[in-house]
PDB file of C-alpha atoms in Angstrom:
ATOM      1  CA  UNK A 176     -36.323 146.859 -92.925  1.00 83.00           C
ATOM      2  CA  UNK A 177     -35.853 143.715 -95.032  1.00 87.00           C
ATOM      3  CA  UNK A 178     -34.411 144.685 -98.391  1.00 92.00           C
ATOM      4  CA  UNK A 179     -32.671 143.161-101.408  1.00 96.00           C
ATOM      5  CA  UNK A 180     -30.559 145.371-103.647  1.00 97.00           C
ATOM      6  CA  UNK A 181     -29.061 144.402-106.983  1.00 97.00           C
ATOM      7  CA  UNK A 182     -26.425 145.871-109.238  1.00 96.00           C
ATOM      8  CA  UNK A 183     -25.975 146.787-111.950  1.00 97.00           C
ATOM      9  CA  UNK A 184     -29.494 147.817-112.952  1.00 96.00           C
ATOM     10  CA  UNK A 185     -28.710 146.839-116.536  1.00 97.00           C
ATOM     11  CA  UNK A 186     -25.810 145.311-118.400  1.00 97.00           C
ATOM     12  CA  UNK A 187     -24.954 144.866-122.073  1.00 98.00           C
ATOM     13  CA  UNK A 188     -22.248 142.382-123.075  1.00 97.00           C
ATOM     14  CA  UNK A 189     -21.158 140.614-126.240  1.00 98.00           C
ATOM     15  CA  UNK A 190     -22.081 137.025-126.876  1.00 98.00           C
ATOM     16  CA  UNK A 191     -19.465 134.665-125.488  1.00 97.00           C
ATOM     17  CA  UNK A 192     -18.314 137.008-122.730  1.00 98.00           C
ATOM     18  CA  UNK A 193     -18.672 136.375-119.008  1.00 98.00           C
ATOM     19  CA  UNK A 194     -20.469 138.614-116.523  1.00 98.00           C
ATOM     20  CA  UNK A 195     -21.185 138.842-112.807  1.00 98.00           C
ATOM     21  CA  UNK A 196     -24.326 140.202-111.196  1.00 98.00           C
ATOM     22  CA  UNK A 197     -24.429 141.353-107.575  1.00 98.00           C
ATOM     23  CA  UNK A 198     -26.989 141.092-104.793  1.00 98.00           C
ATOM     24  CA  UNK A 199     -26.883 142.555-101.271  1.00 97.00           C
ATOM     25  CA  UNK A 200     -29.558 141.754 -98.714  1.00 97.00           C
ATOM     26  CA  UNK A 201     -30.570 142.825 -95.230  1.00 95.00           C
ATOM     27  CA  UNK A 202     -33.238 140.165 -94.632  1.00 91.00           C
ATOM     28  CA  UNK A 203     -33.119 138.704 -91.148  1.00 88.00           C
ATOM     29  CA  UNK A 204     -33.379 135.991 -90.073  1.00 90.00           C
ATOM     30  CA  UNK A 205     -31.826 134.485 -93.170  1.00 90.00           C
ATOM     31  CA  UNK A 206     -32.512 130.976 -94.432  1.00 88.00           C
ATOM     32  CA  UNK A 207     -31.831 130.984 -98.164  1.00 92.00           C
ATOM     33  CA  UNK A 208     -31.308 133.170-101.238  1.00 95.00           C
ATOM     34  CA  UNK A 209     -32.693 132.467-104.694  1.00 95.00           C
ATOM     35  CA  UNK A 210     -31.749 133.587-108.157  1.00 97.00           C
ATOM     36  CA  UNK A 211     -34.487 133.669-110.777  1.00 96.00           C
ATOM     37  CA  UNK A 212     -34.325 134.351-114.514  1.00 97.00           C
ATOM     38  CA  UNK A 213     -37.305 136.123-116.063  1.00 96.00           C
ATOM     39  CA  UNK A 214     -37.644 136.407-119.814  1.00 95.00           C
ATOM     40  CA  UNK A 215     -39.820 139.238-121.133  1.00 92.00           C
ATOM     41  CA  UNK A 216     -43.473 138.221-120.924  1.00 89.00           C
ATOM     42  CA  UNK A 217     -42.758 134.977-119.076  1.00 92.00           C
ATOM     43  CA  UNK A 218     -42.819 133.856-115.467  1.00 94.00           C
ATOM     44  CA  UNK A 219     -39.645 133.715-113.348  1.00 95.00           C
ATOM     45  CA  UNK A 220     -37.643 130.494-113.518  1.00 94.00           C
ATOM     46  CA  UNK A 221     -35.552 129.338-110.569  1.00 93.00           C
ATOM     47  CA  UNK A 222     -31.820 129.093-111.325  1.00 95.00           C
ATOM     48  CA  UNK A 223     -30.469 128.226-107.897  1.00 94.00           C
ATOM     49  CA  UNK A 224     -31.128 128.339-104.167  1.00 93.00           C
ATOM     50  CA  UNK A 225     -28.289 129.077-101.756  1.00 93.00           C
ATOM     51  CA  UNK A 226     -28.708 128.088 -98.120  1.00 91.00           C
ATOM     52  CA  UNK A 227     -26.830 129.586 -95.201  1.00 86.00           C
ATOM     53  CA  UNK A 228     -24.064 126.981 -95.272  1.00 89.00           C
ATOM     54  CA  UNK A 229     -23.408 127.043 -99.012  1.00 91.00           C
ATOM     55  CA  UNK A 230     -20.702 129.242-100.538  1.00 93.00           C
ATOM     56  CA  UNK A 231     -20.868 128.239-104.192  1.00 96.00           C
ATOM     57  CA  UNK A 232     -23.369 126.424-106.351  1.00 95.00           C
ATOM     58  CA  UNK A 233     -23.347 125.841-110.100  1.00 95.00           C
ATOM     59  CA  UNK A 234     -26.137 125.186-112.566  1.00 93.00           C
ATOM     60  CA  UNK A 235     -24.634 124.753-116.024  1.00 95.00           C
ATOM     61  CA  UNK A 236     -23.098 128.067-117.078  1.00 97.00           C
ATOM     62  CA  UNK A 237     -24.529 129.796-113.995  1.00 97.00           C
ATOM     63  CA  UNK A 238     -22.500 129.911-110.771  1.00 97.00           C
ATOM     64  CA  UNK A 239     -23.878 131.545-107.651  1.00 97.00           C
ATOM     65  CA  UNK A 240     -21.865 132.501-104.597  1.00 97.00           C
ATOM     66  CA  UNK A 241     -23.016 133.472-101.133  1.00 97.00           C
ATOM     67  CA  UNK A 242     -21.218 135.237 -98.299  1.00 95.00           C
ATOM     68  CA  UNK A 243     -23.603 135.111 -95.350  1.00 92.00           C
ATOM     69  CA  UNK A 244     -21.253 137.212 -93.216  1.00 93.00           C
ATOM     70  CA  UNK A 245     -21.305 140.199 -95.561  1.00 95.00           C
ATOM     71  CA  UNK A 246     -24.839 139.383 -96.787  1.00 95.00           C
ATOM     72  CA  UNK A 247     -23.766 139.355-100.402  1.00 97.00           C
ATOM     73  CA  UNK A 248     -24.401 137.032-103.320  1.00 98.00           C
ATOM     74  CA  UNK A 249     -23.278 137.003-106.912  1.00 98.00           C
ATOM     75  CA  UNK A 250     -24.386 135.243-110.061  1.00 98.00           C
ATOM     76  CA  UNK A 251     -21.677 134.568-112.621  1.00 98.00           C
ATOM     77  CA  UNK A 252     -22.635 133.684-116.190  1.00 98.00           C
ATOM     78  CA  UNK A 253     -19.954 132.010-118.277  1.00 98.00           C
ATOM     79  CA  UNK A 254     -19.738 132.100-122.082  1.00 98.00           C
ATOM     80  CA  UNK A 255     -22.950 134.092-122.484  1.00 97.00           C
ATOM     81  CA  UNK A 256     -25.477 133.173-125.158  1.00 97.00           C
ATOM     82  CA  UNK A 257     -28.153 135.264-126.841  1.00 97.00           C
ATOM     83  CA  UNK A 258     -30.783 133.306-124.883  1.00 97.00           C
ATOM     84  CA  UNK A 259     -29.302 134.623-121.643  1.00 97.00           C
ATOM     85  CA  UNK A 260     -30.889 138.004-122.381  1.00 98.00           C
ATOM     86  CA  UNK A 261     -33.385 138.406-119.534  1.00 97.00           C
ATOM     87  CA  UNK A 262     -33.882 139.959-116.110  1.00 97.00           C
ATOM     88  CA  UNK A 263     -32.050 138.217-113.286  1.00 98.00           C
ATOM     89  CA  UNK A 264     -33.695 138.625-109.939  1.00 97.00           C
ATOM     90  CA  UNK A 265     -32.314 137.958-106.480  1.00 97.00           C
ATOM     91  CA  UNK A 266     -34.972 136.886-103.964  1.00 95.00           C
ATOM     92  CA  UNK A 267     -34.785 136.230-100.221  1.00 94.00           C
ATOM     93  CA  UNK A 268     -37.755 134.771 -98.336  1.00 90.00           C
ATOM     94  CA  UNK A 269     -38.906 136.251 -95.069  1.00 87.00           C
ATOM     95  CA  UNK A 270     -39.058 133.995 -92.052  1.00 75.00           C
ATOM     96  CA  UNK A 271     -42.498 132.693 -92.997  1.00 70.00           C
ATOM     97  CA  UNK A 272     -41.013 131.412 -96.275  1.00 66.00           C
ATOM     98  CA  UNK A 273     -44.137 132.545 -98.117  1.00 77.00           C
ATOM     99  CA  UNK A 274     -43.425 136.241 -98.427  1.00 85.00           C
ATOM    100  CA  UNK A 275     -40.485 136.827-100.763  1.00 90.00           C
ATOM    101  CA  UNK A 276     -38.372 139.981-100.746  1.00 93.00           C
ATOM    102  CA  UNK A 277     -37.527 140.699-104.380  1.00 94.00           C
ATOM    103  CA  UNK A 278     -34.614 142.647-105.760  1.00 95.00           C
ATOM    104  CA  UNK A 279     -35.297 145.040-108.612  1.00 94.00           C
ATOM    105  CA  UNK A 280     -33.404 142.755-110.979  1.00 95.00           C
ATOM    106  CA  UNK A 281     -30.565 143.199-113.422  1.00 97.00           C
ATOM    107  CA  UNK A 282     -31.627 143.491-117.041  1.00 97.00           C
ATOM    108  CA  UNK A 283     -29.007 141.634-119.078  1.00 98.00           C
ATOM    109  CA  UNK A 284     -28.732 142.100-122.826  1.00 98.00           C
ATOM    110  CA  UNK A 285     -26.452 139.860-124.870  1.00 98.00           C
ATOM    111  CA  UNK A 286     -25.441 141.292-128.233  1.00 97.00           C
ATOM    112  CA  UNK A 287     -24.156 139.169-131.138  1.00 96.00           C
TER     113      UNK A 287
ATOM    114  CA  UNK B 226     -43.185 117.632-117.612  1.00 62.00           C
ATOM    115  CA  UNK B 227     -44.598 118.775-114.299  1.00 61.00           C
ATOM    116  CA  UNK B 228     -45.562 122.384-114.535  1.00 93.00           C
ATOM    117  CA  UNK B 229     -47.740 125.354-113.662  1.00 96.00           C
ATOM    118  CA  UNK B 230     -50.175 126.314-116.425  1.00 96.00           C
ATOM    119  CA  UNK B 231     -52.052 129.587-116.620  1.00 96.00           C
ATOM    120  CA  UNK B 232     -54.972 130.314-118.898  1.00 90.00           C
ATOM    121  CA  UNK B 233     -55.510 132.413-120.811  1.00 92.00           C
ATOM    122  CA  UNK B 234     -52.110 133.970-121.590  1.00 93.00           C
ATOM    123  CA  UNK B 235     -53.801 137.212-122.579  1.00 96.00           C
ATOM    124  CA  UNK B 236     -57.131 138.500-121.297  1.00 96.00           C
ATOM    125  CA  UNK B 237     -58.949 141.667-122.241  1.00 96.00           C
ATOM    126  CA  UNK B 238     -61.925 142.858-120.217  1.00 94.00           C
ATOM    127  CA  UNK B 239     -63.969 145.996-119.881  1.00 95.00           C
ATOM    128  CA  UNK B 240     -63.797 148.405-116.989  1.00 95.00           C
ATOM    129  CA  UNK B 241     -65.967 146.999-114.199  1.00 95.00           C
ATOM    130  CA  UNK B 242     -66.664 143.654-115.902  1.00 96.00           C
ATOM    131  CA  UNK B 243     -65.764 140.655-113.716  1.00 96.00           C
ATOM    132  CA  UNK B 244     -62.954 138.447-114.946  1.00 96.00           C
ATOM    133  CA  UNK B 245     -61.532 135.099-113.807  1.00 97.00           C
ATOM    134  CA  UNK B 246     -57.993 133.873-114.357  1.00 97.00           C
ATOM    135  CA  UNK B 247     -57.107 130.220-113.900  1.00 97.00           C
ATOM    136  CA  UNK B 248     -54.074 128.240-112.836  1.00 97.00           C
ATOM    137  CA  UNK B 249     -53.427 124.522-112.742  1.00 97.00           C
ATOM    138  CA  UNK B 250     -50.436 122.537-111.536  1.00 97.00           C
ATOM    139  CA  UNK B 251     -49.148 119.016-111.997  1.00 95.00           C
ATOM    140  CA  UNK B 252     -46.503 119.313-109.264  1.00 92.00           C
ATOM    141  CA  UNK B 253     -48.883 118.259-106.475  1.00 92.00           C
ATOM    142  CA  UNK B 254     -47.625 121.143-104.343  1.00 93.00           C
ATOM    143  CA  UNK B 255     -49.471 122.115-101.179  1.00 93.00           C
ATOM    144  CA  UNK B 256     -48.979 125.846-101.581  1.00 93.00           C
ATOM    145  CA  UNK B 257     -50.306 128.020-104.396  1.00 95.00           C
ATOM    146  CA  UNK B 258     -49.761 131.751-104.803  1.00 95.00           C
ATOM    147  CA  UNK B 259     -51.154 134.611-106.857  1.00 97.00           C
ATOM    148  CA  UNK B 260     -48.937 137.575-107.711  1.00 96.00           C
ATOM    149  CA  UNK B 261     -49.556 140.823-109.550  1.00 97.00           C
ATOM    150  CA  UNK B 262     -46.631 142.146-111.583  1.00 96.00           C
ATOM    151  CA  UNK B 263     -46.662 145.542-113.249  1.00 94.00           C
ATOM    152  CA  UNK B 264     -44.157 146.616-115.864  1.00 89.00           C
ATOM    153  CA  UNK B 265     -40.535 146.724-114.611  1.00 84.00           C
ATOM    154  CA  UNK B 266     -41.652 145.982-111.042  1.00 90.00           C
ATOM    155  CA  UNK B 267     -41.210 143.012-108.758  1.00 91.00           C
ATOM    156  CA  UNK B 268     -44.141 140.634-108.372  1.00 93.00           C
ATOM    157  CA  UNK B 269     -46.470 141.604-105.524  1.00 94.00           C
ATOM    158  CA  UNK B 270     -48.013 138.779-103.505  1.00 94.00           C
ATOM    159  CA  UNK B 271     -51.816 139.001-103.421  1.00 96.00           C
ATOM    160  CA  UNK B 272     -52.621 135.822-101.477  1.00 92.00           C
ATOM    161  CA  UNK B 273     -51.608 132.225-101.031  1.00 93.00           C
ATOM    162  CA  UNK B 274     -53.177 128.912-100.113  1.00 94.00           C
ATOM    163  CA  UNK B 275     -51.596 126.380 -97.816  1.00 91.00           C
ATOM    164  CA  UNK B 276     -53.722 123.402 -98.865  1.00 92.00           C
ATOM    165  CA  UNK B 277     -57.221 124.849 -98.396  1.00 91.00           C
ATOM    166  CA  UNK B 278     -56.101 127.439 -95.862  1.00 92.00           C
ATOM    167  CA  UNK B 279     -56.469 130.869 -97.521  1.00 93.00           C
ATOM    168  CA  UNK B 280     -54.053 133.669 -96.590  1.00 91.00           C
ATOM    169  CA  UNK B 281     -54.759 137.186 -97.787  1.00 91.00           C
ATOM    170  CA  UNK B 282     -52.048 139.864 -97.812  1.00 90.00           C
ATOM    171  CA  UNK B 283     -53.062 142.907 -95.788  1.00 89.00           C
ATOM    172  CA  UNK B 284     -52.885 145.316 -98.725  1.00 91.00           C
ATOM    173  CA  UNK B 285     -54.665 143.140-101.288  1.00 94.00           C
ATOM    174  CA  UNK B 286     -57.763 145.034-102.452  1.00 93.00           C
ATOM    175  CA  UNK B 287     -61.172 143.538-101.651  1.00 93.00           C
ATOM    176  CA  UNK B 288     -61.794 143.575-105.395  1.00 94.00           C
ATOM    177  CA  UNK B 289     -59.558 140.473-105.653  1.00 97.00           C
ATOM    178  CA  UNK B 290     -60.845 137.086-104.586  1.00 96.00           C
ATOM    179  CA  UNK B 291     -59.537 133.562-105.011  1.00 96.00           C
ATOM    180  CA  UNK B 292     -60.816 130.006-105.035  1.00 95.00           C
ATOM    181  CA  UNK B 293     -58.986 126.714-104.759  1.00 96.00           C
ATOM    182  CA  UNK B 294     -61.458 123.875-105.377  1.00 95.00           C
ATOM    183  CA  UNK B 295     -58.781 121.173-105.230  1.00 94.00           C
ATOM    184  CA  UNK B 296     -55.007 120.701-105.045  1.00 94.00           C
ATOM    185  CA  UNK B 297     -54.493 121.173-108.767  1.00 95.00           C
ATOM    186  CA  UNK B 298     -56.538 124.260-109.537  1.00 96.00           C
ATOM    187  CA  UNK B 299     -56.663 127.835-108.308  1.00 96.00           C
ATOM    188  CA  UNK B 300     -58.650 130.811-109.628  1.00 97.00           C
ATOM    189  CA  UNK B 301     -58.248 134.562-109.330  1.00 97.00           C
ATOM    190  CA  UNK B 302     -61.469 136.552-109.559  1.00 97.00           C
ATOM    191  CA  UNK B 303     -61.403 140.296-110.079  1.00 97.00           C
ATOM    192  CA  UNK B 304     -64.898 141.492-109.306  1.00 96.00           C
ATOM    193  CA  UNK B 305     -64.836 144.990-110.800  1.00 95.00           C
ATOM    194  CA  UNK B 306     -61.569 145.595-112.660  1.00 96.00           C
ATOM    195  CA  UNK B 307     -60.258 149.133-112.765  1.00 95.00           C
ATOM    196  CA  UNK B 308     -57.651 150.585-115.097  1.00 94.00           C
ATOM    197  CA  UNK B 309     -55.063 150.181-112.328  1.00 95.00           C
ATOM    198  CA  UNK B 310     -55.575 146.414-112.340  1.00 97.00           C
ATOM    199  CA  UNK B 311     -53.998 146.030-115.765  1.00 97.00           C
ATOM    200  CA  UNK B 312     -50.944 143.882-115.108  1.00 97.00           C
ATOM    201  CA  UNK B 313     -49.372 140.460-115.474  1.00 97.00           C
ATOM    202  CA  UNK B 314     -50.857 137.979-113.006  1.00 98.00           C
ATOM    203  CA  UNK B 315     -48.536 135.165-112.013  1.00 97.00           C
ATOM    204  CA  UNK B 316     -49.500 131.914-110.353  1.00 97.00           C
ATOM    205  CA  UNK B 317     -46.852 129.971-108.441  1.00 96.00           C
ATOM    206  CA  UNK B 318     -46.645 126.773-106.406  1.00 95.00           C
ATOM    207  CA  UNK B 319     -44.260 125.389-103.847  1.00 92.00           C
ATOM    208  CA  UNK B 320     -43.797 122.500-101.486  1.00 88.00           C
ATOM    209  CA  UNK B 321     -44.558 123.319 -97.865  1.00 77.00           C
ATOM    210  CA  UNK B 322     -40.998 122.433 -96.917  1.00 69.00           C
ATOM    211  CA  UNK B 323     -38.710 125.336 -96.068  1.00 68.00           C
ATOM    212  CA  UNK B 324     -36.131 126.300 -98.645  1.00 73.00           C
ATOM    213  CA  UNK B 325     -38.000 125.012-101.660  1.00 81.00           C
ATOM    214  CA  UNK B 326     -38.350 127.293-104.689  1.00 86.00           C
ATOM    215  CA  UNK B 327     -41.603 128.676-105.988  1.00 91.00           C
ATOM    216  CA  UNK B 328     -42.440 127.434-109.477  1.00 94.00           C
ATOM    217  CA  UNK B 329     -44.123 130.045-111.627  1.00 95.00           C
ATOM    218  CA  UNK B 330     -46.477 129.846-114.546  1.00 96.00           C
ATOM    219  CA  UNK B 331     -45.989 132.120-117.537  1.00 94.00           C
ATOM    220  CA  UNK B 332     -48.686 134.473-116.355  1.00 96.00           C
ATOM    221  CA  UNK B 333     -51.847 136.031-117.735  1.00 97.00           C
ATOM    222  CA  UNK B 334     -51.505 139.550-119.082  1.00 96.00           C
ATOM    223  CA  UNK B 335     -54.706 141.418-118.263  1.00 97.00           C
ATOM    224  CA  UNK B 336     -55.747 144.495-120.209  1.00 96.00           C
ATOM    225  CA  UNK B 337     -58.656 146.744-119.203  1.00 95.00           C
ATOM    226  CA  UNK B 338     -60.573 148.684-121.845  1.00 92.00           C
TER     227      UNK B 338
END
């Protein structure tokens, strides 16, 4: 069964600190993996897309990694800011590319 | 800026009273999607359009219908809302090309009285 699992479920860190969020997937065949940020009451916003051949991709203070052999991805946030408080969701499309398999998300809280 | 716009942001309707949610996009994307998201859950795909080609998910209730009169606009009609239909409804768009992200609107939060 195609699944996406994320850890931790929630995370509280102090402003300025770094953190790493984890994603494991069992979706097959695999084409790409996406990280979205969803603020409370808003729609998800795409942070990055990792394709099969990519190991690392950065978007500002966000750096995503992908290990297609172990079917794992991580999202590293550097020098966290209060505005980083949100849910971070790992998403892998099924073969059709229309149906997305969503992780349950990591709820990140940044404290001053 | 190119974007996906949903109106209204908040909608209140009565049990059984039809309601329509709207979505517009300036991205000129071929594909448009409607999702239902309940609190602390992942979005659930209701249906999507590939251009004018309508694709309904197998478990989408018959109570939910959609219209896409042109590339830019898409509507979600709920014919007889029940209490269980209270949720955030998200519209998204994407290019038809593989590997492209879905771009989401900020959603309409629907409440049922």
